[in-house]
Short mmCIF file of C-alpha atoms in Angstrom, two decimals:
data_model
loop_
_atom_site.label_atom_id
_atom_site.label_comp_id
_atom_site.label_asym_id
_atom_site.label_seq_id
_atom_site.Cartn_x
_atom_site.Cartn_y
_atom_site.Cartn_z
CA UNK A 1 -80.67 -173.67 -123.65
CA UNK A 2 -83.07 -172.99 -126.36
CA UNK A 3 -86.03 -175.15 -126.96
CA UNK A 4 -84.85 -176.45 -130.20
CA UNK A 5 -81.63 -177.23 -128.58
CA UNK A 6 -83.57 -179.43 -126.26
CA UNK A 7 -85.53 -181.08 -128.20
CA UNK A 8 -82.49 -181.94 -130.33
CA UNK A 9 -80.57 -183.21 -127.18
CA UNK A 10 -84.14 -185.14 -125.83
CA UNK A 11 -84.29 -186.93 -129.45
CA UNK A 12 -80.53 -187.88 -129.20
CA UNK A 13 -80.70 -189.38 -126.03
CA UNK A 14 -83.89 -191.32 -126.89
CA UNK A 15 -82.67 -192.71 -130.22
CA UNK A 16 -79.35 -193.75 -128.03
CA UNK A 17 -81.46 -195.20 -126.05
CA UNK A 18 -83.64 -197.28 -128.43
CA UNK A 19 -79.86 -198.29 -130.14
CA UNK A 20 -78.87 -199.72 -126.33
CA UNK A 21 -82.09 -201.72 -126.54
CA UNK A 22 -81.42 -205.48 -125.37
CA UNK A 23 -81.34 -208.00 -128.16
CA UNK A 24 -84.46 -210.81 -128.00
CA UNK A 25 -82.68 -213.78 -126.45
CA UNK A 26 -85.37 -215.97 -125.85
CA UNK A 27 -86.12 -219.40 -127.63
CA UNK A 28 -88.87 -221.73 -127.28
CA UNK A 29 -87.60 -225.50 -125.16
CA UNK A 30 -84.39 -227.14 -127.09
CA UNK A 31 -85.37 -230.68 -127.49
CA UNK A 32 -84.03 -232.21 -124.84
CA UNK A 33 -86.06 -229.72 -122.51
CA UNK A 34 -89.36 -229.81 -124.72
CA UNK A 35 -89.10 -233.70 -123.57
CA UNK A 36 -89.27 -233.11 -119.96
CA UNK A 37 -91.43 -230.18 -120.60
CA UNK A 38 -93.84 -232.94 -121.98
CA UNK A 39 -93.52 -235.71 -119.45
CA UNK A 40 -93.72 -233.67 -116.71
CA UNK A 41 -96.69 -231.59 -118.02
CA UNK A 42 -98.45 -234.97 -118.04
CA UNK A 43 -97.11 -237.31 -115.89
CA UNK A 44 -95.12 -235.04 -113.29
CA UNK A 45 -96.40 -234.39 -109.57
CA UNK A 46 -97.10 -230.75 -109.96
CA UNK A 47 -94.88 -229.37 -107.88
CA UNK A 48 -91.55 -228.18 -108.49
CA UNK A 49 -88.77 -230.80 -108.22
CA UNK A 50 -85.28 -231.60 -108.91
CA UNK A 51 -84.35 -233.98 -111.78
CA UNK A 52 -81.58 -235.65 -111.68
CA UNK A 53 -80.38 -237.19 -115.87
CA UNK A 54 -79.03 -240.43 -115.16
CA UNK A 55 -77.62 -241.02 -118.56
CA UNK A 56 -75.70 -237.54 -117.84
CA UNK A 57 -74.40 -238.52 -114.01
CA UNK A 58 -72.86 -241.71 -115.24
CA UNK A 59 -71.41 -240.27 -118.35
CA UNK A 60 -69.77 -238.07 -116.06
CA UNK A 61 -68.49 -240.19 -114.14
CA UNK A 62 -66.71 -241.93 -116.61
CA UNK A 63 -65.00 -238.78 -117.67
CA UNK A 64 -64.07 -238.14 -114.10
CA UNK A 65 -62.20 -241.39 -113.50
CA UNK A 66 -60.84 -240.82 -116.76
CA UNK A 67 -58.87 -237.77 -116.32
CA UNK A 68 -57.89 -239.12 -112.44
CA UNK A 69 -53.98 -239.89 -112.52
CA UNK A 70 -52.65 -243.04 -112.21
CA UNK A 71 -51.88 -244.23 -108.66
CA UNK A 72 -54.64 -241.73 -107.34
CA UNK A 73 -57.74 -242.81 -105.89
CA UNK A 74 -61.27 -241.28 -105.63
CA UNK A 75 -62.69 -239.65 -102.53
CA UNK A 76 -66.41 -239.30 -103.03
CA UNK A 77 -67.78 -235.72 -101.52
CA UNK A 78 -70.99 -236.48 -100.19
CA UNK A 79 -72.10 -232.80 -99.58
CA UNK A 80 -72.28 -232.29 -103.37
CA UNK A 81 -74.19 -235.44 -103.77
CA UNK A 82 -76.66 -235.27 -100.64
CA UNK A 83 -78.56 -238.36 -100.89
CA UNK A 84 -77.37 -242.02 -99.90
CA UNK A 85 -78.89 -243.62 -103.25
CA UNK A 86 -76.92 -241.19 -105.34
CA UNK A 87 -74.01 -241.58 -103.52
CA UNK A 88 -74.44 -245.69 -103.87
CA UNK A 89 -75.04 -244.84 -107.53
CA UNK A 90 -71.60 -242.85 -107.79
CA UNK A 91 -69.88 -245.57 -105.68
CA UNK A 92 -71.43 -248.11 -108.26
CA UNK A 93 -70.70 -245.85 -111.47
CA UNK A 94 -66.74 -245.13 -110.20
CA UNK A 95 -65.60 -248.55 -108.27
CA UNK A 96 -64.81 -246.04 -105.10
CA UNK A 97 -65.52 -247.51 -101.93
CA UNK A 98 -63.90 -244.27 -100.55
CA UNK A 99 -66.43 -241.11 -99.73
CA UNK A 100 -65.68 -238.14 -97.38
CA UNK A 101 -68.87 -237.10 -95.32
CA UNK A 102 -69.89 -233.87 -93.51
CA UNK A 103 -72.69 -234.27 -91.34
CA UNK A 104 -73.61 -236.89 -88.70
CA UNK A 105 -76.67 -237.97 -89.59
CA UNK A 106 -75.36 -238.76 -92.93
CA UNK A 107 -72.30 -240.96 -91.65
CA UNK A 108 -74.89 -243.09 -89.60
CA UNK A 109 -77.64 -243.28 -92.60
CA UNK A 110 -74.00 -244.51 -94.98
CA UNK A 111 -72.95 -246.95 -92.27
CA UNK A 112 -76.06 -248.59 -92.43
CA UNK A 113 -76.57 -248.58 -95.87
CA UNK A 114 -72.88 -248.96 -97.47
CA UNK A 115 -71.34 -250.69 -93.86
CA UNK A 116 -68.15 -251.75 -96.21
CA UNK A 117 -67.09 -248.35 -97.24
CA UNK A 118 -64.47 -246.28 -96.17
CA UNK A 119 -65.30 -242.85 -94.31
CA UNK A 120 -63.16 -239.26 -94.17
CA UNK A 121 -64.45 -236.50 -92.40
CA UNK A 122 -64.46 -233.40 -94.55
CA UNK A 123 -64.38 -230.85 -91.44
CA UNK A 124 -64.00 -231.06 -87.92
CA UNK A 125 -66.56 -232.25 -85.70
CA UNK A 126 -67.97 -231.21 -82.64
CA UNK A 127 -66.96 -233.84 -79.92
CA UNK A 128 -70.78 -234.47 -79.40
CA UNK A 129 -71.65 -235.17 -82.99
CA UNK A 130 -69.24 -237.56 -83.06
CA UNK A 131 -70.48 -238.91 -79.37
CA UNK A 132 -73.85 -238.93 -80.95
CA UNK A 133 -72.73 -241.19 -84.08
CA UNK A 134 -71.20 -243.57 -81.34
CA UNK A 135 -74.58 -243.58 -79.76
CA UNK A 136 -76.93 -244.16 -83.08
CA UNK A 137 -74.10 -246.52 -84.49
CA UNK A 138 -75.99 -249.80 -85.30
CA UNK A 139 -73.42 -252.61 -84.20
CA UNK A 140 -75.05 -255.30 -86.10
CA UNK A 141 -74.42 -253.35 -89.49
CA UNK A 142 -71.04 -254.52 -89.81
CA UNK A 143 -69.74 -250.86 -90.40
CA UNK A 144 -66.10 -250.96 -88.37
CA UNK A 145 -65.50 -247.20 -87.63
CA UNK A 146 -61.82 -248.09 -85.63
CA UNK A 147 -60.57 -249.20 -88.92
CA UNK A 148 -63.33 -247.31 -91.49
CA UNK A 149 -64.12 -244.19 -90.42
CA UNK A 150 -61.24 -241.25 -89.56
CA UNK A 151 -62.26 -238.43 -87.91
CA UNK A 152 -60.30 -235.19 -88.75
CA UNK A 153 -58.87 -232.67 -86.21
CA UNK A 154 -57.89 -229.56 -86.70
CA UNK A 155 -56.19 -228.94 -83.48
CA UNK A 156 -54.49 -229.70 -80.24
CA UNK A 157 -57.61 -229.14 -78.33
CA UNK A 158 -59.93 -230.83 -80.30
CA UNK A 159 -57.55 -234.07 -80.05
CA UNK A 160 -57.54 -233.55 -76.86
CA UNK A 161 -61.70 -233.81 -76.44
CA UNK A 162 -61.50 -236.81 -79.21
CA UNK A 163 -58.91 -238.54 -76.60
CA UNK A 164 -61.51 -238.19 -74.11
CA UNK A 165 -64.44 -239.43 -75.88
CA UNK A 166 -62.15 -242.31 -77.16
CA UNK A 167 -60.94 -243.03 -73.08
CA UNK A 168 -64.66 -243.28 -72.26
CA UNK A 169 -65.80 -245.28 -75.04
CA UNK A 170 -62.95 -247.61 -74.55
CA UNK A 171 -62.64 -247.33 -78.71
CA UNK A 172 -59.79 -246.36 -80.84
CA UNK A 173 -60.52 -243.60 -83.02
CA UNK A 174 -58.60 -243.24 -86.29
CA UNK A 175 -57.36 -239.29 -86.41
CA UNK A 176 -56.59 -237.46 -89.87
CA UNK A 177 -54.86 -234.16 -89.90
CA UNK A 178 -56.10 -231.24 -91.16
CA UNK A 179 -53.62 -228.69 -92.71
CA UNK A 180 -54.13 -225.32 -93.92
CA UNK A 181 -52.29 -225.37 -97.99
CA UNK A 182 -53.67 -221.85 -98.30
CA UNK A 183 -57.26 -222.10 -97.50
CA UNK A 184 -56.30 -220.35 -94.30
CA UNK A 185 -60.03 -221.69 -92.91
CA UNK A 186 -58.29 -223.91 -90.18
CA UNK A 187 -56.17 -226.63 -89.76
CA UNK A 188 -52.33 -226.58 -88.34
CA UNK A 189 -50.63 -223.66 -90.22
CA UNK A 190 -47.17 -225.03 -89.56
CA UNK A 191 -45.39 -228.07 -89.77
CA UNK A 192 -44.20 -227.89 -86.18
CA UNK A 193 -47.62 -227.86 -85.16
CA UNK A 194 -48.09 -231.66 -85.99
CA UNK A 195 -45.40 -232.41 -83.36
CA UNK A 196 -47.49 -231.87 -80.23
CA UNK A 197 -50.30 -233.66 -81.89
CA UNK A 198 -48.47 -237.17 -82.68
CA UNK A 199 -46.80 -236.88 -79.31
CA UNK A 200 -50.41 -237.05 -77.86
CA UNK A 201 -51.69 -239.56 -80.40
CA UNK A 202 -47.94 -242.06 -79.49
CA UNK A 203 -48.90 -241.69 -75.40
CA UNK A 204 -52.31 -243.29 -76.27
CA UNK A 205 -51.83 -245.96 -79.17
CA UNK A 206 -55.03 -248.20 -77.78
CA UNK A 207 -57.43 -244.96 -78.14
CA UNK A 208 -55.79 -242.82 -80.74
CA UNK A 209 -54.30 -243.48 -84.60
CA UNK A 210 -52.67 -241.46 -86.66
CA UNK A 211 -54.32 -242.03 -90.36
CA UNK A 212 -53.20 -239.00 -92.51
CA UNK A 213 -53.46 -235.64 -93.56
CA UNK A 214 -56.65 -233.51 -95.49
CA UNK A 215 -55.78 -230.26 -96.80
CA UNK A 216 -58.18 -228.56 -99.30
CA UNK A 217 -57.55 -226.44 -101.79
CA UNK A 218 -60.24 -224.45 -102.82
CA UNK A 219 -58.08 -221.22 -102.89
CA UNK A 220 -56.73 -221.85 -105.71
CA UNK A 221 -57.85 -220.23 -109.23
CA UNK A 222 -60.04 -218.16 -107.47
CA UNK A 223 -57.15 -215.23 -107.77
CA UNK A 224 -56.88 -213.11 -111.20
CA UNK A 225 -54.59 -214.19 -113.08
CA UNK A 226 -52.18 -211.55 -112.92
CA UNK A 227 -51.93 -212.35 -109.25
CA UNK A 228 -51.35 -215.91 -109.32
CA UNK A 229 -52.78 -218.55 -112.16
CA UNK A 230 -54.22 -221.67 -111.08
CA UNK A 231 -51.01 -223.70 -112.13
CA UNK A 232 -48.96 -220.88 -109.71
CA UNK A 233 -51.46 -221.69 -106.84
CA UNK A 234 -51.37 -225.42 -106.61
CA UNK A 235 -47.83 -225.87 -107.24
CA UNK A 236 -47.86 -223.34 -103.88
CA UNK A 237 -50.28 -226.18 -102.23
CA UNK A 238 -48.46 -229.10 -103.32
CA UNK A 239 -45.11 -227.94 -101.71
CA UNK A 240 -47.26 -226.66 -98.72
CA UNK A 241 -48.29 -230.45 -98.05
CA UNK A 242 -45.19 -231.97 -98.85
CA UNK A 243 -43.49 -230.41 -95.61
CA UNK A 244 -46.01 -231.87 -93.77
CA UNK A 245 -45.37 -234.97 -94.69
CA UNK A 246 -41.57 -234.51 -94.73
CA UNK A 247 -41.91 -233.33 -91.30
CA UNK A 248 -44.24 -236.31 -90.57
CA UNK A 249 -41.75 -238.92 -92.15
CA UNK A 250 -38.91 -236.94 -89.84
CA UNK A 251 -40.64 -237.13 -86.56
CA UNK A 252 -42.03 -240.25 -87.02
CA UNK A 253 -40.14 -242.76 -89.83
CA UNK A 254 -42.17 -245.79 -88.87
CA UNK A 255 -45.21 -244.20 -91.16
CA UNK A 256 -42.92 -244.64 -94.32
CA UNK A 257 -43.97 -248.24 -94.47
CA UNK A 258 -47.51 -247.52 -93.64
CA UNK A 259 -51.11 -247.18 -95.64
CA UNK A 260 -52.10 -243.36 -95.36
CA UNK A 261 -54.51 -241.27 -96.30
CA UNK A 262 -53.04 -237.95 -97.93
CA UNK A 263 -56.60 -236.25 -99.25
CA UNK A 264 -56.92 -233.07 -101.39
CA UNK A 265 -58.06 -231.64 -104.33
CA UNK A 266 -61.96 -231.24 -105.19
CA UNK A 267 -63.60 -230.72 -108.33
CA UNK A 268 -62.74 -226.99 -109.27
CA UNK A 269 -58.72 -227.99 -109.09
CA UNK A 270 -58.56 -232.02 -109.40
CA UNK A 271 -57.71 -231.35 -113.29
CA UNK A 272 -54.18 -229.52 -111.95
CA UNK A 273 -53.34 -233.09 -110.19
CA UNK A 274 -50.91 -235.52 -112.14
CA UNK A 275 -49.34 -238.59 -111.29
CA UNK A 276 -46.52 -237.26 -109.21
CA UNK A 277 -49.16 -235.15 -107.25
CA UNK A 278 -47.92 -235.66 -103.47
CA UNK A 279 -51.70 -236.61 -102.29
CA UNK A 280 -52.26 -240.52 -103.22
CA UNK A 281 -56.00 -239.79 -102.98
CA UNK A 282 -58.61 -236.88 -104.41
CA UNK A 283 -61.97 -235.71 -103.61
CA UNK A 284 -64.62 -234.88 -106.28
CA UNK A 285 -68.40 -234.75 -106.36
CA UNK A 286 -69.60 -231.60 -107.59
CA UNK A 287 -68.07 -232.10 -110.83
CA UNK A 288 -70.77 -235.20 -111.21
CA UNK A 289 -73.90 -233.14 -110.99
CA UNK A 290 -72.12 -229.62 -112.40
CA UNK A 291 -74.10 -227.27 -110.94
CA UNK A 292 -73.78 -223.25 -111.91
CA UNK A 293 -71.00 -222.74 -109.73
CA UNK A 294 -68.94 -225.33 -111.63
CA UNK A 295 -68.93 -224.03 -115.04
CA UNK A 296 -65.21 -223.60 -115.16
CA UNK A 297 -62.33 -224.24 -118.02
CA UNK A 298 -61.53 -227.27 -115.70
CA UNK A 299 -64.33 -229.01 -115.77
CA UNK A 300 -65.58 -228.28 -119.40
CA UNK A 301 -66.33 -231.73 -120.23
CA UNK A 302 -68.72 -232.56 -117.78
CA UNK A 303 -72.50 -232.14 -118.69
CA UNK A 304 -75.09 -230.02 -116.24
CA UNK A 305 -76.88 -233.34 -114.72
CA UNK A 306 -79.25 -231.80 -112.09
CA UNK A 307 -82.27 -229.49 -113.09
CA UNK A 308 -85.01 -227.74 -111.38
CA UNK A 309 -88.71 -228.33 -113.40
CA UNK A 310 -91.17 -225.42 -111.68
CA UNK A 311 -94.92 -225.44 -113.27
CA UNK A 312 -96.03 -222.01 -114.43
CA UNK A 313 -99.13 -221.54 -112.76
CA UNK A 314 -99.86 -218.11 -114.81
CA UNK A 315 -98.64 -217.10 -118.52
CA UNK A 316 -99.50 -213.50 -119.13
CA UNK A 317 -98.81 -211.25 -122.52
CA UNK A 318 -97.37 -208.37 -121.66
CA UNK A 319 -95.69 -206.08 -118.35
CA UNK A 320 -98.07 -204.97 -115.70
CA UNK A 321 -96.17 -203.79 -112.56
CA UNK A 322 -98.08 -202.57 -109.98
CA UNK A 323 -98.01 -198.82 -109.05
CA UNK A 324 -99.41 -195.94 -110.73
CA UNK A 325 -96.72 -195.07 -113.10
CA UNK A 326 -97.40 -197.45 -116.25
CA UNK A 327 -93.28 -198.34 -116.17
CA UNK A 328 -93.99 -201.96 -117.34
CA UNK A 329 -95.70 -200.79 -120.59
CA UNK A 330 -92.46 -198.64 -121.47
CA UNK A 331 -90.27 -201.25 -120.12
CA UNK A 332 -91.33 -204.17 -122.44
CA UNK A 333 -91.69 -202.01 -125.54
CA UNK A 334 -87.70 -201.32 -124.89
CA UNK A 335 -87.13 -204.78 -124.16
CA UNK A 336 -88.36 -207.65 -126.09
CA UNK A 337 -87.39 -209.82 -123.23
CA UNK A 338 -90.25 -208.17 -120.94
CA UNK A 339 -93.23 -208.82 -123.34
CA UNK A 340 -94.51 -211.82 -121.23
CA UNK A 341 -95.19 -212.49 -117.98
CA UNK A 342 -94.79 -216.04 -116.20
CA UNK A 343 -95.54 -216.35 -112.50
CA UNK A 344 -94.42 -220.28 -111.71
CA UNK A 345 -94.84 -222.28 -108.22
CA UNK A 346 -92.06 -221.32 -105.66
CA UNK A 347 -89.14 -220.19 -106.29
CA UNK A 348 -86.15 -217.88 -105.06
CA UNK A 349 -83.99 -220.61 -105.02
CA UNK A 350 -80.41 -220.34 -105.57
CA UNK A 351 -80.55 -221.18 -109.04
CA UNK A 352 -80.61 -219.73 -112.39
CA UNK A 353 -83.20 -220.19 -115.45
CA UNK A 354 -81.43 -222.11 -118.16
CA UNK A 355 -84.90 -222.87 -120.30
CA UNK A 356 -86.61 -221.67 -122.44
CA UNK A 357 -83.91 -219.01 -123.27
CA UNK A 358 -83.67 -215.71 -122.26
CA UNK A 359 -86.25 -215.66 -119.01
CA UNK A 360 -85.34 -213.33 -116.16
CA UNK A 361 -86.95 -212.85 -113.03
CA UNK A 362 -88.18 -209.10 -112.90
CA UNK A 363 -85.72 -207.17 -109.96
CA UNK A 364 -88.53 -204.63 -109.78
CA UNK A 365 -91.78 -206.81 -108.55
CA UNK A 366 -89.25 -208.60 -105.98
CA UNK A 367 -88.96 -212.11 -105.77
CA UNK A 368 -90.92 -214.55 -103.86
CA UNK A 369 -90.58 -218.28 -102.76
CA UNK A 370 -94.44 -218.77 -103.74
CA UNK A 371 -95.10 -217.52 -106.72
CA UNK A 372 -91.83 -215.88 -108.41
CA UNK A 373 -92.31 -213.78 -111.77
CA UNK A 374 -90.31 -214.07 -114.47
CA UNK A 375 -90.61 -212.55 -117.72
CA UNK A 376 -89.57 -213.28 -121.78
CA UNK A 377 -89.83 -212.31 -124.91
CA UNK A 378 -92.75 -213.83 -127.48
CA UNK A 379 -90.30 -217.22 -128.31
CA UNK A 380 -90.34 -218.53 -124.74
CA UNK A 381 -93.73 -219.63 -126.36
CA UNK A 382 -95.31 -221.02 -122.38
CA UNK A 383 -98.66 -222.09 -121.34
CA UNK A 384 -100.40 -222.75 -118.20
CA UNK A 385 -99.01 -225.84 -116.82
CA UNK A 386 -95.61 -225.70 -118.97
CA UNK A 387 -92.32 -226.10 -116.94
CA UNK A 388 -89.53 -223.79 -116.85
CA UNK A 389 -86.17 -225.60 -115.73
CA UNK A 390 -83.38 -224.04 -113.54
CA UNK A 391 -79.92 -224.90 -113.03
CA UNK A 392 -78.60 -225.00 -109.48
CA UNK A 393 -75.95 -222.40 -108.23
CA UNK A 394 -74.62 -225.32 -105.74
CA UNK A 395 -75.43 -228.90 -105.12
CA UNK A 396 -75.12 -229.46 -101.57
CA UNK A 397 -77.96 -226.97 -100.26
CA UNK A 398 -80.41 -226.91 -103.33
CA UNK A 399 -80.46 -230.67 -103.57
CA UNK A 400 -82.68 -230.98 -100.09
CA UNK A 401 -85.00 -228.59 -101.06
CA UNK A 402 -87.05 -230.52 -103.08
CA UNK A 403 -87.87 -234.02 -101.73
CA UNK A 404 -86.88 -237.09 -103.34
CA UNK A 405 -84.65 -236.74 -106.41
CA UNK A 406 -86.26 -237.43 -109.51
CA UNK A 407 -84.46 -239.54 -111.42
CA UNK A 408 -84.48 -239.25 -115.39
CA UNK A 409 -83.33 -242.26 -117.87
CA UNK A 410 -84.10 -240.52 -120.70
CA UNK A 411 -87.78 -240.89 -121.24
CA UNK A 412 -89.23 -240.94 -117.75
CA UNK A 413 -88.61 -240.99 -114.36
CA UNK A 414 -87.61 -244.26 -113.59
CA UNK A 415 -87.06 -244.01 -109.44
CA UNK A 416 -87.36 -241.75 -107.09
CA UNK A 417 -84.12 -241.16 -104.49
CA UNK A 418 -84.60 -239.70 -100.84
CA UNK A 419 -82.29 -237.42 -99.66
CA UNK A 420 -80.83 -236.13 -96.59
CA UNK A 421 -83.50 -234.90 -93.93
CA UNK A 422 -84.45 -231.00 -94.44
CA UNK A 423 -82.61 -229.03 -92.49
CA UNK A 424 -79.39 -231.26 -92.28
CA UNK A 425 -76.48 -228.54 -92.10
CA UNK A 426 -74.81 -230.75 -94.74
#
């Protein structure tokens, strides 16, 4: 190639290049962030930590119980809402006595605190956690577990080891069902399968109750479209579960004129459920907080309520990168978004910046749970000390990672709410 020919070719691929430069997306704090910003600046700790907007958690609950059919009642998921006060707060906010819990320490902490509600485990135990919450159990709380708490079972075996436990306790345990609707993570995968189980659960009616059937749903909408839509998918769940309860109802007639507990749903797929849905109860608590994860055309109307507030501890102008090749100095002059530098304290947290706009953390220094760097362009507009607020990916991990929940009422933080132990397994 001739040397005019490459220079030709050089300057066409550069001014391509500049064309595919990234537009400036950063702006300084909206308003409703520039008011934490300032309060926590302040008045704040110091320290990263997870707000919590009141005003936002009980608006939406309101919208949840709004768009929950009629006839249906509310299963709290206390996972997605990992601390006892915010689950008393959702309990409060929604009139649901009614929460499903997945962790033992958790049941015990709710049994002491909430000793009238009523309990669903939201996957199968080991026979020694549930030993253990036998053990801690506090009698004088007034929490019944033989008629509030059911534990589920996802087998013959494990029925078997909750028959034992039950025999040496001299306690009747109430037993839910799990069923596989599609999930395909466990549970009985065939009607026929819940035969053995009542048989056992008939031969020992002073230790063992039959209370209903949990199937989750989480498959579905998670397909492409062209595969199967949502609608498709839980129509496909919904006939699942009703031969399990036909089969029930066949094997076992009596149940017809008895108080059960069919659970499903959750919040990515409790907006497919109507009135004639054949669960009588659904499970929700993600949808309350709205977390990353949970930005879906289902849930549109419900407002982000939890934030991560991290200091910046350094606000630099500019791209330095360390090595001997000056990349950073190229890298921000192609992309506006790269002209400043903010290193904040902690992160790598499974979250995402949501303000100011247009901050990314920089995939070539590496991140770092100590001092992460992120950079943006001119209008993030930070100083020393300013805050920059993440969303959460999920709820049910991020949640313990920060202390005691923060809780916001639109000026200040009015309380502050423990959460579950560090560590939990929630």
């Amino acid at each position: 190639m001739k040397r005019r020919g490459f220079l030709l070719g050089m300057g066409a691929i550069a001014a391509a290049g500049w064309l595919l430069r990234p537009d400036n997306r950063g702006a300084p704090h909206n308003l409703y962030f520039q008011g934490l910003n300032d309060y926590l600046k302040t008045t704040g700790p110091g320290r990263p930590l997870m707000l919590l907007d009141h005003q936002r958690l009980s608006a939406n609950c309101q919208t949840l119980m709004a768009m929950l059919p009629q006839g249906k009642a509310l299963r709290i998921v206390a996972k997605s809402l990992p601390s006892v006060s915010l689950v008393q707060e959702v309990m409060t906010l929604t009139g649901s006595d009614r929460v499903m819990v997945f962790h033992q320490p958790f049941i015990n902490a709710l049994a002491k605190a909430e000793p009238g509600c009523d309990m669903l485990l939201g996957k199968p135990m080991p026979v020694q956690a549930a030993r253990q919450f036998y053990k801690e159990l506090d009698p004088a709380s007034g929490f019944n577990p033989d008629a509030q708490l059911q534990w589920l079972v996802d087998s013959l075996p494990r029925l078997e080891q909750y028959l034992s436990l039950a025999q040496s306790l001299k306690r009747r345990l109430r037993i839910n069902v799990e069923i596989d609707v599609g999930l395909h993570r466990g549970g009985l995968t065939r009607p026929a399968q819940l035969d053995a189980l009542l048989t056992l659960i008939h031969a020992h009616p002073e230790h063992l109750q039959f209370s209903g059937f949990m199937g989750y749903d989480a498959h579905v909408g998670k397909l492409p479209g062209f595969i199967q839509s949502a609608e498709e998918g839980h129509r496909e769940t919904e006939a699942i579960y009703r031969r399990y309860i036909d089969r029930l109802y066949h094997q076992a007639p009596q149940y017809q004129q008895q108080s059960l507990c069919f659970n499903g749903a959750g919040s990515p797929t409790i907006g497919l459920y109507d009135e004639h849905a054949v669960v009588n109860e659904l499970s929700a608590g993600s949808c309350l907080v709205k977390a990353t994860d949970f930005d879906l055309p289902l849930l549109r109307d419900f407002q982000p309520a939890v934030f991560i507030a991290a200091p910046v501890i350094k606000s630099m102008d500019g791209l330095n990168l360390p090595g001997p090749i000056p990349l950073g100095s190229a890298w921000q002059q192609w992309d506006l978004n790269r002209q400043h530098t903010y290193f904040i304290y902690g992160g790598y947290w499974k979250a995402e910046p949501v303000s100011p706009a247009g901050l990314a953390a920089n995939p070539v220094y590496g991140v770092s749970s100590n001092q992460m760097m992120f950079n943006g362009s001119a209008e993030t507009a930070l100083s020393m000390d300013d805050q920059i607020f993440f969303r959460p990916t999920q709820s049910e991990f991020v949640l313990l990672q920060f202390g005691d929940l923060a809780i916001w009422d639109g000026d200040k933080i009015s309380q502050w709410w423990p959460v579950l132990p560090q560590g939990s397994g929630a």
